[in-house]
Short mmCIF file of C-alpha atoms in Angstrom, two decimals:
data_model
loop_
_atom_site.label_atom_id
_atom_site.label_comp_id
_atom_site.label_asym_id
_atom_site.label_seq_id
_atom_site.Cartn_x
_atom_site.Cartn_y
_atom_site.Cartn_z
CA MET A 1 -2.21 -114.28 -30.89
CA PHE A 2 -3.76 -111.32 -33.01
CA LYS A 3 -6.75 -111.31 -30.80
CA LYS A 4 -3.97 -110.64 -27.44
CA ILE A 5 -2.47 -107.58 -28.88
CA LEU A 6 -5.65 -105.76 -29.98
CA LEU A 7 -6.49 -107.06 -26.00
CA ILE A 8 -3.97 -105.69 -24.49
CA LEU A 9 -3.81 -102.37 -26.57
CA THR A 10 -6.66 -101.69 -25.67
CA LEU A 11 -5.95 -101.87 -21.83
CA PHE A 12 -3.90 -99.47 -21.85
CA THR A 13 -5.89 -96.81 -23.43
CA LEU A 14 -7.99 -97.31 -21.13
CA LEU A 15 -5.09 -96.65 -18.30
CA SER A 16 -4.12 -93.94 -20.49
CA CYS A 17 -7.28 -91.76 -20.28
CA ASN A 18 -7.53 -92.00 -16.44
CA VAL A 19 -4.20 -90.15 -16.00
CA THR A 20 -4.76 -86.69 -14.21
CA LYS A 21 -3.18 -83.66 -15.56
CA PRO A 22 -2.49 -80.58 -13.63
CA VAL A 23 -4.91 -77.68 -14.28
CA ILE A 24 -3.32 -73.77 -15.02
CA VAL A 25 -5.95 -71.00 -14.45
CA THR A 26 -4.96 -67.93 -16.27
CA LYS A 27 -6.64 -64.70 -14.69
CA LYS A 28 -6.72 -61.23 -17.41
CA ALA A 29 -4.47 -58.96 -15.63
CA THR A 30 -6.63 -55.62 -14.91
CA PRO A 31 -5.00 -52.22 -15.48
CA THR A 32 -3.75 -49.99 -12.57
CA SER A 33 -3.11 -47.29 -14.83
CA SER A 34 -5.61 -44.05 -14.18
CA LYS A 35 -7.66 -41.92 -17.10
CA LYS A 36 -8.41 -39.31 -17.54
CA VAL A 37 -12.34 -38.32 -17.53
CA VAL A 38 -12.83 -36.87 -21.17
CA ALA A 39 -16.33 -35.35 -22.95
CA ARG A 40 -16.78 -36.31 -26.07
CA SER A 41 -17.86 -34.12 -28.95
CA GLY A 42 -18.28 -34.45 -32.63
CA LYS A 43 -15.09 -35.74 -33.42
CA LYS A 44 -13.20 -33.93 -31.02
CA THR A 45 -11.94 -35.66 -28.00
CA ASN A 46 -11.77 -32.76 -25.33
CA VAL A 47 -10.06 -33.60 -21.13
CA VAL A 48 -12.05 -32.08 -19.27
CA LYS A 49 -9.97 -30.69 -16.41
CA PRO A 50 -11.37 -29.78 -12.39
CA THR A 51 -11.90 -26.08 -11.60
CA LEU A 52 -11.33 -24.76 -8.56
CA LYS A 53 -13.65 -21.79 -7.42
CA LYS A 54 -12.02 -18.50 -6.07
CA SER A 55 -13.26 -17.83 -2.98
CA SER A 56 -14.07 -13.58 -3.54
CA THR A 57 -11.21 -12.94 -0.78
CA GLN A 58 -8.89 -14.77 -3.07
CA GLU A 59 -10.26 -12.44 -6.14
CA GLN A 60 -10.25 -8.78 -4.21
CA ALA A 61 -6.37 -9.98 -3.45
CA GLU A 62 -5.66 -10.38 -6.96
CA GLU A 63 -7.85 -7.34 -7.24
CA GLU A 64 -5.89 -5.15 -4.80
CA ASN A 65 -2.46 -6.96 -6.51
CA GLU A 66 -0.17 -5.33 -8.65
CA VAL A 67 2.65 -6.36 -11.36
CA ILE A 68 5.74 -4.31 -10.45
CA GLU A 69 8.33 -5.33 -13.19
CA SER A 70 12.00 -3.92 -13.91
CA THR A 71 14.52 -6.02 -12.85
CA SER A 72 12.29 -8.81 -11.70
CA VAL A 73 8.63 -9.56 -11.62
CA THR A 74 7.44 -8.57 -8.87
CA TYR A 75 3.45 -9.05 -7.62
CA VAL A 76 2.38 -6.69 -4.35
CA GLY A 77 -0.19 -5.25 -3.00
CA THR A 78 -1.32 -2.20 -2.41
CA ASP A 79 -0.28 -2.01 1.33
CA VAL A 80 2.74 -2.91 0.81
CA ILE A 81 3.51 -0.30 -1.15
CA GLY A 82 2.11 1.80 0.98
CA LYS A 83 4.59 0.60 3.61
CA TYR A 84 7.39 1.23 1.42
CA ILE A 85 6.66 4.28 1.21
CA SER A 86 6.60 4.89 4.41
CA GLN A 87 10.00 2.58 5.15
CA TYR A 88 11.79 5.06 2.95
CA LYS A 89 10.58 8.28 2.47
CA ASP A 90 12.84 10.35 5.07
CA ILE A 91 16.16 8.87 3.48
CA ALA A 92 14.67 10.00 0.05
CA MET A 93 13.69 13.32 1.41
CA SER A 94 17.24 13.47 2.95
CA ASN A 95 19.19 12.88 -0.44
CA MET A 96 16.53 15.99 -2.03
CA ARG A 97 17.82 18.13 0.06
CA ILE A 98 21.86 17.04 -0.60
CA TYR A 99 21.34 16.28 -3.50
CA GLY A 100 18.75 17.81 -5.28
CA ILE A 101 17.19 15.19 -6.74
CA PRO A 102 13.26 15.23 -5.89
CA ALA A 103 11.81 12.64 -3.01
CA SER A 104 9.20 11.75 -5.60
CA ILE A 105 11.23 9.94 -7.63
CA ILE A 106 13.78 8.83 -5.56
CA LEU A 107 11.00 6.99 -3.84
CA ALA A 108 8.66 6.07 -7.44
CA GLN A 109 12.32 5.19 -8.66
CA GLY A 110 12.18 2.61 -6.02
CA ILE A 111 8.96 1.08 -5.55
CA LEU A 112 9.35 0.33 -9.55
CA GLU A 113 13.35 -0.84 -9.88
CA SER A 114 13.06 -3.22 -6.32
CA GLY A 115 9.25 -3.91 -6.42
CA ALA A 116 8.54 -2.04 -3.90
CA GLY A 117 11.50 -3.74 -1.81
CA ARG A 118 10.12 -7.45 -3.01
CA GLY A 119 11.97 -8.18 -5.84
CA ASP A 120 14.66 -10.36 -6.38
CA LEU A 121 17.69 -8.27 -6.13
CA CYS A 122 16.37 -6.08 -3.28
CA ILE A 123 16.33 -9.64 -1.23
CA ARG A 124 19.88 -10.92 -2.31
CA ALA A 125 21.27 -7.40 -3.24
CA ASN A 126 19.80 -4.93 -0.93
CA ASN A 127 19.90 -2.82 -5.00
CA HIS A 128 16.81 -1.05 -4.92
CA PHE A 129 17.03 0.84 -8.04
CA GLY A 130 18.46 -1.80 -9.80
CA ILE A 131 22.38 -0.49 -10.09
CA LYS A 132 24.08 -2.90 -12.71
CA CYS A 133 28.63 -3.08 -11.73
CA HIS A 134 30.12 -0.59 -14.56
CA GLU A 135 32.98 0.57 -14.65
CA GLY A 136 35.23 1.30 -11.81
CA TRP A 137 32.49 -0.42 -9.72
CA THR A 138 34.80 -2.05 -6.71
CA GLY A 139 32.21 -3.43 -4.30
CA GLU A 140 30.87 -6.51 -3.94
CA SER A 141 28.23 -7.95 -6.31
CA VAL A 142 25.79 -10.62 -7.84
CA ARG A 143 24.32 -12.07 -11.24
CA HIS A 144 21.29 -11.58 -11.83
CA ASP A 145 19.29 -11.63 -15.35
CA ASP A 146 17.85 -9.02 -17.08
CA ASP A 147 18.27 -7.28 -20.40
CA SER A 148 21.19 -9.17 -21.05
CA SER A 149 21.17 -13.34 -18.65
CA GLN A 150 23.35 -12.84 -15.56
CA GLU A 151 24.03 -9.93 -15.99
CA CYS A 152 26.18 -7.66 -12.55
CA PHE A 153 24.79 -5.82 -10.47
CA ARG A 154 25.87 -4.08 -7.36
CA LYS A 155 25.56 -5.69 -4.08
CA TYR A 156 25.56 -3.09 -0.49
CA ASP A 157 25.33 -4.20 2.83
CA GLU A 158 21.70 -1.92 3.64
CA PRO A 159 19.36 -0.27 2.02
CA ALA A 160 20.76 3.12 3.39
CA GLU A 161 23.71 2.50 0.79
CA SER A 162 21.77 1.90 -2.44
CA PHE A 163 20.19 5.29 -1.86
CA ASN A 164 23.10 7.00 -1.29
CA ASP A 165 24.86 5.69 -4.97
CA HIS A 166 21.59 6.09 -6.56
CA ALA A 167 22.43 9.91 -5.08
CA LEU A 168 26.16 9.65 -6.43
CA PHE A 169 25.20 7.90 -9.83
CA LEU A 170 22.70 10.03 -10.78
CA THR A 171 25.13 13.43 -9.53
CA GLY A 172 28.13 11.89 -10.69
CA ARG A 173 27.69 11.50 -14.17
CA SER A 174 27.37 13.78 -16.98
CA ARG A 175 24.22 12.58 -18.99
CA TYR A 176 22.41 13.28 -16.10
CA SER A 177 23.17 16.36 -15.65
CA SER A 178 20.46 18.73 -17.61
CA LEU A 179 17.75 17.27 -15.38
CA PHE A 180 19.28 19.58 -12.11
CA ASN A 181 18.25 22.27 -14.31
CA LEU A 182 14.42 21.49 -14.03
CA ALA A 183 12.28 22.43 -11.27
CA LYS A 184 12.53 20.00 -8.48
CA GLU A 185 8.11 19.94 -8.49
CA ASP A 186 8.46 18.67 -12.42
CA TYR A 187 8.64 15.02 -11.77
CA LYS A 188 6.89 14.46 -15.58
CA GLY A 189 10.24 15.58 -16.76
CA TRP A 190 12.70 14.42 -14.27
CA ALA A 191 10.91 10.35 -15.04
CA ARG A 192 11.02 10.85 -18.76
CA GLY A 193 14.85 12.97 -18.63
CA LEU A 194 15.95 9.45 -16.70
CA ARG A 195 14.20 8.11 -19.55
CA ARG A 196 16.45 10.16 -22.64
CA ALA A 197 19.83 10.19 -20.77
CA GLY A 198 19.69 6.21 -20.98
CA TYR A 199 18.79 5.16 -16.79
CA ALA A 200 15.92 2.73 -18.24
CA THR A 201 15.06 0.77 -22.12
CA ASP A 202 12.06 0.43 -21.03
CA PRO A 203 9.81 3.24 -23.24
CA LYS A 204 7.19 2.98 -20.88
CA TYR A 205 9.63 3.96 -17.76
CA PRO A 206 8.65 7.34 -17.36
CA ASP A 207 4.50 6.66 -17.16
CA LYS A 208 5.07 4.18 -14.96
CA LEU A 209 7.03 6.88 -12.50
CA ILE A 210 4.25 9.00 -13.16
CA SER A 211 1.91 6.88 -12.51
CA TYR A 212 3.40 5.93 -8.73
CA ILE A 213 3.76 9.03 -7.86
CA GLU A 214 0.11 10.62 -8.57
CA ARG A 215 -1.46 7.63 -6.96
CA TYR A 216 1.06 7.59 -3.85
CA ASN A 217 0.80 11.15 -3.65
CA LEU A 218 5.27 10.89 -3.40
CA GLY A 219 5.41 14.92 -4.49
CA GLN A 220 3.85 15.72 -1.49
CA TYR A 221 7.69 14.87 0.45
CA ASP A 222 8.97 17.45 -2.69
CA ALA A 223 6.59 20.11 -0.94
CA LEU A 224 7.79 19.25 2.46
CA VAL A 225 12.12 19.70 1.60
CA MET A 226 10.63 23.02 -0.11
CA GLY A 227 8.02 24.15 2.17
CA ARG A 228 5.58 24.42 0.23
CA ASP A 229 1.70 22.68 0.75
CA TYR A 230 0.67 20.52 -1.21
CA THR A 231 -2.62 19.57 -2.24
CA PRO A 232 -3.53 16.11 -3.11
CA PHE A 233 -2.98 14.57 -6.61
CA GLU A 234 -6.86 13.21 -5.96
CA LYS A 235 -7.95 17.03 -5.25
CA GLN A 236 -6.68 18.66 -8.08
CA ASP A 237 -9.28 16.85 -10.27
CA THR A 238 -12.75 15.23 -9.53
CA ARG A 239 -12.60 14.38 -13.08
CA ILE A 240 -16.18 13.17 -12.51
CA ALA A 241 -17.14 13.58 -16.59
CA ALA A 242 -20.78 14.31 -16.38
CA LEU A 243 -23.42 12.55 -15.81
CA ASP A 244 -25.60 10.42 -17.69
CA SER A 245 -29.43 10.17 -18.18
CA GLN A 246 -30.12 8.64 -15.30
CA ASN A 247 -27.78 11.63 -13.19
CA ARG A 248 -25.72 8.86 -12.53
CA SER A 249 -21.40 10.28 -11.72
CA LEU A 250 -18.83 9.20 -14.68
CA TYR A 251 -15.31 9.38 -14.29
CA GLU A 252 -13.48 9.52 -17.06
CA VAL A 253 -9.84 7.51 -16.93
CA GLN A 254 -6.95 8.99 -16.40
CA LYS A 255 -3.17 7.13 -16.73
CA GLY A 256 -1.76 5.54 -14.80
CA ASP A 257 -5.56 4.61 -13.57
CA THR A 258 -6.54 1.05 -12.17
CA LEU A 259 -10.58 -0.52 -11.25
CA TYR A 260 -8.93 -0.71 -7.66
CA SER A 261 -7.49 2.73 -7.43
CA ILE A 262 -11.01 3.85 -8.52
CA SER A 263 -12.60 2.32 -6.71
CA LYS A 264 -10.49 2.93 -3.62
CA LYS A 265 -11.12 6.89 -4.68
CA TYR A 266 -14.82 6.04 -4.53
CA ASN A 267 -15.63 3.90 -1.68
CA LEU A 268 -16.78 0.90 -3.86
CA LEU A 269 -15.62 -2.21 -3.89
CA VAL A 270 -13.62 -3.63 -7.99
CA THR A 271 -16.95 -6.06 -8.05
CA ASP A 272 -19.36 -3.36 -7.66
CA LEU A 273 -17.61 -1.16 -10.49
CA LYS A 274 -17.76 -3.76 -12.62
CA GLN A 275 -21.01 -5.04 -12.31
CA ILE A 276 -22.89 -1.20 -12.83
CA ASN A 277 -20.34 -0.78 -15.66
CA ASN A 278 -20.56 -4.47 -17.23
CA LEU A 279 -17.00 -5.72 -17.17
CA SER A 280 -15.62 -8.36 -17.60
CA ALA A 281 -12.29 -8.39 -17.01
CA ASN A 282 -9.45 -5.77 -15.15
CA THR A 283 -9.07 -4.00 -18.18
CA ILE A 284 -9.89 -0.08 -19.05
CA SER A 285 -8.34 2.30 -20.75
CA ILE A 286 -7.80 5.75 -21.00
CA GLY A 287 -10.36 8.39 -21.69
CA GLN A 288 -13.14 5.05 -20.35
CA LYS A 289 -16.03 6.87 -18.79
CA LEU A 290 -16.96 4.67 -15.67
CA ILE A 291 -19.77 4.75 -13.83
CA VAL A 292 -19.12 5.25 -10.42
CA LYS A 293 -22.27 6.92 -8.38
#
């Protein structure tokens, strides 16, 4: 009896071993997230970012551009400023005849306050002089961030209205009355007087106006109105400071100068001007002497 039981158990065990089981195959998931390329140096890990080399055309365009900052920050080229002057010089001279405000000051303020016509406030509201609503303004208006957030600025249907309102704004407020005692050709006095009277809060406001007047010879329009001869600003002073040991001409940097304006004056490329003076950046300072010939 015991032998029969043992035989049955043995047969059962053999049958159990022959039963097949399903095979489960597992695979490690492949990560799909992208990785940054890094360069390891010592204990620090520095992320290496791809760099795009600028073309010479792009570099020249950046050097020729300038930043105009007043009611908004605007990047424009000198050609844009030149077109702005050509477009509005006649109305500036007309307002000088009627109201006694120098055309040079009108144009310089227009360039600065409107970003040479490209600033946000000028595009949205035809406001070329950054004039705020102030008490008593009943015309249209827009909101714009300036000294404070979302301040009220005047809106005009066309640029001519803005130029006319600028003239009325200066002649109609007693705080600007002292300006009209100045000589019409005294653009520096007018520029500083505007700041003192509170037209702008920027302490560099007069210097900016003076720079535009001198760089773009805006005084010629004052001379036209007054019937006087005008000598272009560049010809009033050659500004050649001296000759160096190699008989190369040195130019002394004046207020308002940029590498681009100097390069145009002496028919040089900005890159060449920087190279011969061992300049690594576009920054120059008043009184600095640059090799120009």
